[in-house]
Amino acid sequence: MSFFRSKKMKYYSLVIPRESAWVVMNELARLGQLHFVDYDPQLPMINRPFANYVKRCDDSLFKLSCLELLLKEFKKNLNYCENVEELLDYFSQVQYDRMKPGHTYFDELESEIEQKKIQIQEQSANLQNLLDRVNIITEQQLVLENAKEILGQSMFQQQTPHNPNDYQQLKFGQLIGVIEKEEEVRFKRIIFRVTKGNAWVQIKDLNNQEIDNSMRQSFHLNQNNTSSPRCLYVIVYPGADESSSLKMKLLKVCDSFNRQRIEYPNSMDELQRKMMELNQQLLEVKNLIEMSKQQLEQSLDELVLQKQGCNCSYFEYMRLYVLKEKYLYVNLNYLTMRGSIFTGYFWLPEGLEIIVEEKLRNAMKNNRDHYPTGQIQEIKPYSTTPPTYFNLNEVTMPFQEIVNTYGIPRYQEVNPGLFTIITFPFLFGVMFADIAHGFMLFLCGLYIIFWKNYLLKQTDSMFNLMIPFRYLIVLMGFFAFYNGFIYNDYLSISLNLFGSCYSPEKQEWKRESKDCVYPFGVDPVWQASGSSLNFMNSYKMKLSVILGVIHMLFGILMKGVNTLYFKNYLDFFCEFIPQLLFMICTFGWMDFIIIVKWLNTYENNTDPSIIETMINQVLKPFDKPVYPVFPNEAEFQLHLTQILTLIAVICIPWMLLPKPLILGSKNDKHKVNMSDSQYQPLVLEKQVSEQDDDNNQQFHNDLQNAANLKSFSEQTNEQHDSGEIWVHQMIETIEFVLGGISNTASYLRLWALSLAHGQLAEVFYDMCLAGKLDIGGILGGLLGGYFYIVFALLTFGVLMTMDVMECFLHALRLHWVEFQNKFYKADGYLFNGYSYKKILNDNLKQSNSK
């Protein structure tokens, strides 16, 4: 069962000639079952053989990203790939039809991407220049029109004075131009200081942004332009002499603001002629814009169109192919190159050797030059832990992610993800128990399941992020619905579905018969009783403890399964058995007496206290219980509790002492054996190898293997150091004994969260609906509708969002801390299969989420 334990792995070496390296790696990537091992993780990627190819792929992807921005600007919708397998088949067919080596196709595609980028960017730059030219012409028109309104016709009709000596005093000059809106105040201040108040300045907004947007809209272009608001300035100053110092100062000030300055015509005829010229220029530029836009859109449409046989746009085709090539060369860099041979190592799931060999034969067929495609050979790894690999589907993936977030399972250890499929939503349902709320959550999950394809197309839908977790949501809603029936809680109201066993009589509730039992869940009469809260609290608290102890006992049993599977009998006898006995004799016994108390009837207030019974079991081990759990069996209960307490006490030194003593004795023997036999043959072999040059390579290999064995033995000695073993085992023992108490108490959150959920629902119902439904008439209808809306908003905002997240996090903690720490090592690493399908699907998910 591949989900209960990770798949078994085998370690292989791969040897391929340089000429067929691309073909072999291309075929193996279609299989997707090889986990390549980096021959030197410390070596930077830039120093590897194919670093240049990876850089070229990155450059091509960057160029494509620039083109993608233009496609989005012109609102060109790309057809994304929906079936990666079909696309990979199309890649293979294209390469086969070319009648050339497969690796050369990237060179052609790279040059094509470069040409299209240059062509489209030139067209885009020309279009932008034309748009800027339109802005300049339009701005000049606005300046002249507004200047005419401000100055009027009097500027063209300045009369000659009677006294020729006063001519310069009566003649006025003007300067007209454009400045940024934010520079308006500073411009006025500088002009005032330069002219000492002897110039008249008028500034008016041009509204250039609105005109620019309308112009772009007329050409169906993107309206999100970045032009800043600008203003027209008109300066009238005394004296029209071209060489006057005042005019020279004003010219320097105006030019310093880096915007255009416009010469105002000297007559009305010149003004009209200037306006006609601008209109003619504007018409010509608009015609050029239309032509440039059509050419640019034609170039972009070529990227959007699908080629015959391809299931995506040509742009996506190029992008995914470049991404595939980059992925191939990155993994090819994990192999070491020696001359014309590549050598690498990989992990492979057991039973797939035949498929890999078949892929190598296919690579020989697809290789037109018929170069040898290499071979694989199983080898024994040196102190290397295999990766962890599970076959996941859409149902199991979210539960495995919950486990992996805490830590990756160790190779071949029991996977908590299998049990999490049921235990996680069930514990969530215990805390979120409500018939209505659970049913709404259940319907939400069903909606995402059945309308998944529709939601994937809605990029702005809030349900998109929930799609991978839709089955988790369904199970969470189902168990919340189920536990709501157990608690008989529907929006804080109890439902009388099967008929109560109690009937009102003289302001009291009388049981109809002693044998009457409510068929399913809690009898609704408890909500009407005065002790409803006390009863439900006691029931939920004890139920939480029972569920918690069962959950932890199951975790301890999984530890025993692990020790037997790995044949670690020392941990089985010195950890698993005492831990299991300790848990059963303490908290298992507590659960047992809770159930016994539920099943028995105690008269005259002689029912025993669970807490008092557990305390007296330790503090008063020789005193008979005053109120025994077993009616009239005080002597039997005393003997039973003494035996259980004795077993629990014995289990503590049992967990602490035997394992360090046994490991310490084994460690001493291991050191003696190592000193006798490991290194002396190496010296003799070295002496022989110095006399035989042909055995140099074998000597170096043996030397390296001996070094590996030496380092491994040193690690073993370090791990088996007596002092560290004692400290480690002491910590483990104390943690388990004290953790048994704290972890059991931690499961009380099942009761606390359920209580909080029920009380919040009751408060919302009492404050919003209870009492408001009895008001009749139009006013009652309006108030009822208003408070129902308030009730619905509070229920959704607090209970269906915040409380769902709160219960989810607490269920997460119970699995990570209380359950998994009983057996879960979580020190493995994931199997990273060399797969085109995986890398392309992950990239498509990122593209669709943008």
GROMACS .gro file of N, CA, C and O in nm, residues 494-563:
model
  280
  494SER      N    1  -3.235   2.276   1.969
  494SER     CA    2  -3.243   2.130   1.964
  494SER      C    3  -3.364   2.088   1.883
  494SER      O    4  -3.472   2.146   1.895
  495LEU      N    5  -3.347   1.987   1.799
  495LEU     CA    6  -3.454   1.938   1.713
  495LEU      C    7  -3.513   1.810   1.772
  495LEU      O    8  -3.441   1.717   1.806
  496ASN      N    9  -3.646   1.808   1.780
  496ASN     CA   10  -3.716   1.690   1.831
  496ASN      C   11  -3.755   1.604   1.713
  496ASN      O   12  -3.871   1.600   1.670
  497LEU      N   13  -3.658   1.531   1.659
  497LEU     CA   14  -3.681   1.455   1.537
  497LEU      C   15  -3.745   1.320   1.563
  497LEU      O   16  -3.825   1.271   1.481
  498PHE      N   17  -3.713   1.255   1.675
  498PHE     CA   18  -3.761   1.120   1.700
  498PHE      C   19  -3.857   1.111   1.819
  498PHE      O   20  -3.895   1.001   1.857
  499GLY      N   21  -3.893   1.223   1.877
  499GLY     CA   22  -3.982   1.221   1.991
  499GLY      C   23  -3.907   1.205   2.122
  499GLY      O   24  -3.836   1.106   2.141
  500SER      N   25  -3.922   1.302   2.212
  500SER     CA   26  -3.849   1.300   2.339
  500SER      C   27  -3.903   1.193   2.431
  500SER      O   28  -4.019   1.152   2.423
  501CYS      N   29  -3.818   1.144   2.519
  501CYS     CA   30  -3.857   1.046   2.619
  501CYS      C   31  -3.915   1.111   2.744
  501CYS      O   32  -3.949   1.042   2.840
  502TYR      N   33  -3.925   1.244   2.743
  502TYR     CA   34  -3.975   1.316   2.859
  502TYR      C   35  -4.097   1.398   2.817
  502TYR      O   36  -4.108   1.444   2.703
  503SER      N   37  -4.188   1.415   2.913
  503SER     CA   38  -4.307   1.496   2.890
  503SER      C   39  -4.327   1.589   3.009
  503SER      O   40  -4.295   1.553   3.123
  504PRO      N   41  -4.379   1.711   2.986
  504PRO     CA   42  -4.398   1.805   3.097
  504PRO      C   43  -4.514   1.763   3.186
  504PRO      O   44  -4.619   1.721   3.140
  505GLU      N   45  -4.490   1.774   3.316
  505GLU     CA   46  -4.594   1.741   3.413
  505GLU      C   47  -4.571   1.823   3.539
  505GLU      O   48  -4.469   1.805   3.608
  506LYS      N   49  -4.665   1.917   3.565
  506LYS     CA   50  -4.657   2.003   3.683
  506LYS      C   51  -4.523   2.077   3.688
  506LYS      O   52  -4.449   2.070   3.787
  507GLN      N   53  -4.492   2.144   3.577
  507GLN     CA   54  -4.371   2.225   3.566
  507GLN      C   55  -4.243   2.145   3.585
  507GLN      O   56  -4.140   2.199   3.621
  508GLU      N   57  -4.253   2.016   3.562
  508GLU     CA   58  -4.136   1.930   3.567
  508GLU      C   59  -4.139   1.836   3.447
  508GLU      O   60  -4.242   1.813   3.385
  509TRP      N   61  -4.019   1.783   3.416
  509TRP     CA   62  -4.008   1.688   3.306
  509TRP      C   63  -4.007   1.547   3.364
  509TRP      O   64  -3.924   1.513   3.447
  510LYS      N   65  -4.102   1.465   3.315
  510LYS     CA   66  -4.116   1.329   3.366
  510LYS      C   67  -4.082   1.231   3.255
  510LYS      O   68  -4.130   1.242   3.142
  511ARG      N   69  -3.998   1.133   3.286
  511ARG     CA   70  -3.959   1.032   3.188
  511ARG      C   71  -4.074   0.934   3.169
  511ARG      O   72  -4.134   0.886   3.265
  512GLU      N   73  -4.104   0.905   3.043
  512GLU     CA   74  -4.219   0.822   3.014
  512GLU      C   75  -4.197   0.678   3.058
  512GLU      O   76  -4.288   0.613   3.109
  513SER      N   77  -4.077   0.623   3.039
  513SER     CA   78  -4.046   0.488   3.086
  513SER      C   79  -3.895   0.476   3.104
  513SER      O   80  -3.818   0.547   3.039
  514LYS      N   81  -3.854   0.386   3.188
  514LYS     CA   82  -3.712   0.369   3.215
  514LYS      C   83  -3.638   0.312   3.093
  514LYS      O   84  -3.517   0.334   3.079
  515ASP      N   85  -3.707   0.240   3.009
  515ASP     CA   86  -3.643   0.180   2.892
  515ASP      C   87  -3.638   0.273   2.772
  515ASP      O   88  -3.582   0.236   2.669
  516CYS      N   89  -3.700   0.391   2.784
  516CYS     CA   90  -3.704   0.483   2.670
  516CYS      C   91  -3.567   0.550   2.651
  516CYS      O   92  -3.511   0.606   2.746
  517VAL      N   93  -3.516   0.540   2.533
  517VAL     CA   94  -3.387   0.601   2.499
  517VAL      C   95  -3.404   0.678   2.367
  517VAL      O   96  -3.462   0.625   2.271
  518TYR      N   97  -3.355   0.801   2.365
  518TYR     CA   98  -3.363   0.878   2.240
  518TYR      C   99  -3.278   0.809   2.135
  518TYR      O  100  -3.160   0.778   2.159
  519PRO      N  101  -3.333   0.781   2.017
  519PRO     CA  102  -3.264   0.693   1.920
  519PRO      C  103  -3.127   0.741   1.877
  519PRO      O  104  -3.035   0.660   1.860
  520PHE      N  105  -3.109   0.874   1.856
  520PHE     CA  106  -2.982   0.921   1.800
  520PHE      C  107  -2.952   1.059   1.856
  520PHE      O  108  -3.031   1.152   1.839
  521GLY      N  109  -2.837   1.072   1.922
  521GLY     CA  110  -2.797   1.201   1.974
  521GLY      C  111  -2.856   1.229   2.111
  521GLY      O  112  -2.903   1.140   2.182
  522VAL      N  113  -2.852   1.359   2.146
  522VAL     CA  114  -2.897   1.404   2.279
  522VAL      C  115  -3.046   1.435   2.273
  522VAL      O  116  -3.095   1.497   2.178
  523ASP      N  117  -3.117   1.393   2.376
  523ASP     CA  118  -3.261   1.421   2.385
  523ASP      C  119  -3.283   1.572   2.389
  523ASP      O  120  -3.217   1.643   2.465
  524PRO      N  121  -3.374   1.626   2.306
  524PRO     CA  122  -3.394   1.772   2.303
  524PRO      C  123  -3.446   1.831   2.433
  524PRO      O  124  -3.440   1.953   2.451
  525VAL      N  125  -3.493   1.747   2.524
  525VAL     CA  126  -3.547   1.802   2.649
  525VAL      C  127  -3.438   1.866   2.733
  525VAL      O  128  -3.465   1.952   2.818
  526TRP      N  129  -3.312   1.827   2.712
  526TRP     CA  130  -3.204   1.882   2.793
  526TRP      C  131  -3.187   2.033   2.771
  526TRP      O  132  -3.145   2.104   2.862
  527GLN      N  133  -3.222   2.080   2.652
  527GLN     CA  134  -3.209   2.224   2.629
  527GLN      C  135  -3.312   2.302   2.709
  527GLN      O  136  -3.288   2.417   2.748
  528ALA      N  137  -3.427   2.242   2.733
  528ALA     CA  138  -3.531   2.310   2.810
  528ALA      C  139  -3.509   2.301   2.960
  528ALA      O  140  -3.573   2.374   3.036
  529SER      N  141  -3.419   2.213   3.004
  529SER     CA  142  -3.396   2.197   3.147
  529SER      C  143  -3.300   2.303   3.199
  529SER      O  144  -3.224   2.364   3.124
  530GLY      N  145  -3.301   2.324   3.327
  530GLY     CA  146  -3.214   2.424   3.388
  530GLY      C  147  -3.069   2.380   3.393
  530GLY      O  148  -2.979   2.464   3.406
  531SER      N  149  -3.044   2.250   3.385
  531SER     CA  150  -2.907   2.199   3.393
  531SER      C  151  -2.851   2.165   3.255
  531SER      O  152  -2.763   2.081   3.244
  532SER      N  153  -2.903   2.231   3.153
  532SER     CA  154  -2.859   2.200   3.016
  532SER      C  155  -2.711   2.225   2.998
  532SER      O  156  -2.638   2.140   2.945
  533LEU      N  157  -2.662   2.342   3.042
  533LEU     CA  158  -2.522   2.377   3.021
  533LEU      C  159  -2.430   2.283   3.098
  533LEU      O  160  -2.326   2.239   3.046
  534ASN      N  161  -2.465   2.251   3.223
  534ASN     CA  162  -2.382   2.161   3.303
  534ASN      C  163  -2.376   2.022   3.241
  534ASN      O  164  -2.269   1.958   3.235
  535PHE      N  165  -2.491   1.974   3.194
  535PHE     CA  166  -2.494   1.839   3.135
  535PHE      C  167  -2.409   1.834   3.007
  535PHE      O  168  -2.328   1.742   2.990
  536MET      N  169  -2.428   1.931   2.917
  536MET     CA  170  -2.355   1.928   2.792
  536MET      C  171  -2.205   1.949   2.813
  536MET      O  172  -2.123   1.889   2.743
  537ASN      N  173  -2.171   2.033   2.910
  537ASN     CA  174  -2.028   2.053   2.939
  537ASN      C  175  -1.964   1.925   2.988
  537ASN      O  176  -1.853   1.887   2.948
  538SER      N  177  -2.032   1.856   3.081
  538SER     CA  178  -1.977   1.731   3.134
  538SER      C  179  -1.965   1.626   3.024
  538SER      O  180  -1.863   1.556   3.013
  539TYR      N  181  -2.068   1.618   2.940
  539TYR     CA  182  -2.066   1.517   2.832
  539TYR      C  183  -1.955   1.547   2.731
  539TYR      O  184  -1.878   1.457   2.695
  540LYS      N  185  -1.944   1.672   2.687
  540LYS     CA  186  -1.843   1.707   2.585
  540LYS      C  187  -1.701   1.696   2.641
  540LYS      O  188  -1.609   1.654   2.569
  541MET      N  189  -1.684   1.731   2.767
  541MET     CA  190  -1.551   1.724   2.825
  541MET      C  191  -1.504   1.579   2.834
  541MET      O  192  -1.390   1.546   2.796
  542LYS      N  193  -1.589   1.489   2.881
  542LYS     CA  194  -1.550   1.349   2.893
  542LYS      C  195  -1.533   1.285   2.755
  542LYS      O  196  -1.441   1.203   2.736
  543LEU      N  197  -1.618   1.323   2.661
  543LEU     CA  198  -1.604   1.270   2.526
  543LEU      C  199  -1.472   1.315   2.463
  543LEU      O  200  -1.406   1.238   2.393
  544SER      N  201  -1.431   1.438   2.491
  544SER     CA  202  -1.303   1.489   2.438
  544SER      C  203  -1.186   1.409   2.492
  544SER      O  204  -1.092   1.375   2.418
  545VAL      N  205  -1.188   1.377   2.622
  545VAL     CA  206  -1.080   1.299   2.683
  545VAL      C  207  -1.075   1.158   2.623
  545VAL      O  208  -0.967   1.105   2.592
  546ILE      N  209  -1.192   1.098   2.603
  546ILE     CA  210  -1.196   0.963   2.545
  546ILE      C  211  -1.138   0.963   2.404
  546ILE      O  212  -1.054   0.879   2.368
  547LEU      N  213  -1.182   1.059   2.323
  547LEU     CA  214  -1.130   1.068   2.186
  547LEU      C  215  -0.980   1.094   2.185
  547LEU      O  216  -0.907   1.037   2.103
  548GLY      N  217  -0.933   1.180   2.274
  548GLY     CA  218  -0.792   1.211   2.279
  548GLY      C  219  -0.706   1.092   2.316
  548GLY      O  220  -0.601   1.067   2.254
  549VAL      N  221  -0.747   1.017   2.416
  549VAL     CA  222  -0.668   0.900   2.458
  549VAL      C  223  -0.667   0.793   2.348
  549VAL      O  224  -0.563   0.731   2.321
  550ILE      N  225  -0.782   0.773   2.283
  550ILE     CA  226  -0.786   0.676   2.172
  550ILE      C  227  -0.692   0.721   2.060
  550ILE      O  228  -0.618   0.640   2.001
  551HIS      N  229  -0.691   0.851   2.031
  551HIS     CA  230  -0.606   0.905   1.925
  551HIS      C  231  -0.458   0.883   1.960
  551HIS      O  232  -0.377   0.841   1.874
  552MET      N  233  -0.420   0.910   2.085
  552MET     CA  234  -0.280   0.893   2.124
  552MET      C  235  -0.241   0.747   2.131
  552MET      O  236  -0.128   0.710   2.094
  553LEU      N  237  -0.331   0.659   2.178
  553LEU     CA  238  -0.301   0.516   2.180
  553LEU      C  239  -0.279   0.463   2.039
  553LEU      O  240  -0.192   0.379   2.016
  554PHE      N  241  -0.356   0.515   1.945
  554PHE     CA  242  -0.336   0.472   1.806
  554PHE      C  243  -0.199   0.517   1.756
  554PHE      O  244  -0.132   0.444   1.683
  555GLY      N  245  -0.155   0.637   1.796
  555GLY     CA  246  -0.021   0.683   1.759
  555GLY      C  247   0.087   0.594   1.818
  555GLY      O  248   0.188   0.563   1.750
  556ILE      N  249   0.070   0.549   1.942
  556ILE     CA  250   0.169   0.460   2.004
  556ILE      C  251   0.170   0.325   1.932
  556ILE      O  252   0.277   0.265   1.911
  557LEU      N  253   0.053   0.276   1.892
  557LEU     CA  254   0.048   0.151   1.817
  557LEU      C  255   0.123   0.164   1.684
  557LEU      O  256   0.190   0.069   1.641
  558MET      N  257   0.114   0.279   1.621
  558MET     CA  258   0.187   0.299   1.496
  558MET      C  259   0.339   0.298   1.520
  558MET      O  260   0.415   0.258   1.433
  559LYS      N  261   0.381   0.343   1.638
  559LYS     CA  262   0.522   0.333   1.671
  559LYS      C  263   0.565   0.187   1.678
  559LYS      O  264   0.674   0.150   1.630
  560GLY      N  265   0.480   0.103   1.736
  560GLY     CA  266   0.511  -0.039   1.741
  560GLY      C  267   0.518  -0.100   1.602
  560GLY      O  268   0.605  -0.184   1.572
  561VAL      N  269   0.428  -0.058   1.513
  561VAL     CA  270   0.430  -0.108   1.376
  561VAL      C  271   0.561  -0.067   1.307
  561VAL      O  272   0.621  -0.146   1.233
  562ASN      N  273   0.606   0.055   1.331
  562ASN     CA  274   0.732   0.101   1.272
  562ASN      C  275   0.851   0.021   1.322
  562ASN      O  276   0.939  -0.019   1.245
  563THR      N  277   0.857  -0.003   1.451
  563THR     CA  278   0.971  -0.076   1.507
  563THR      C  279   0.977  -0.220   1.455
  563THR      O  280   1.085  -0.272   1.428
   0.00000   0.00000   0.00000
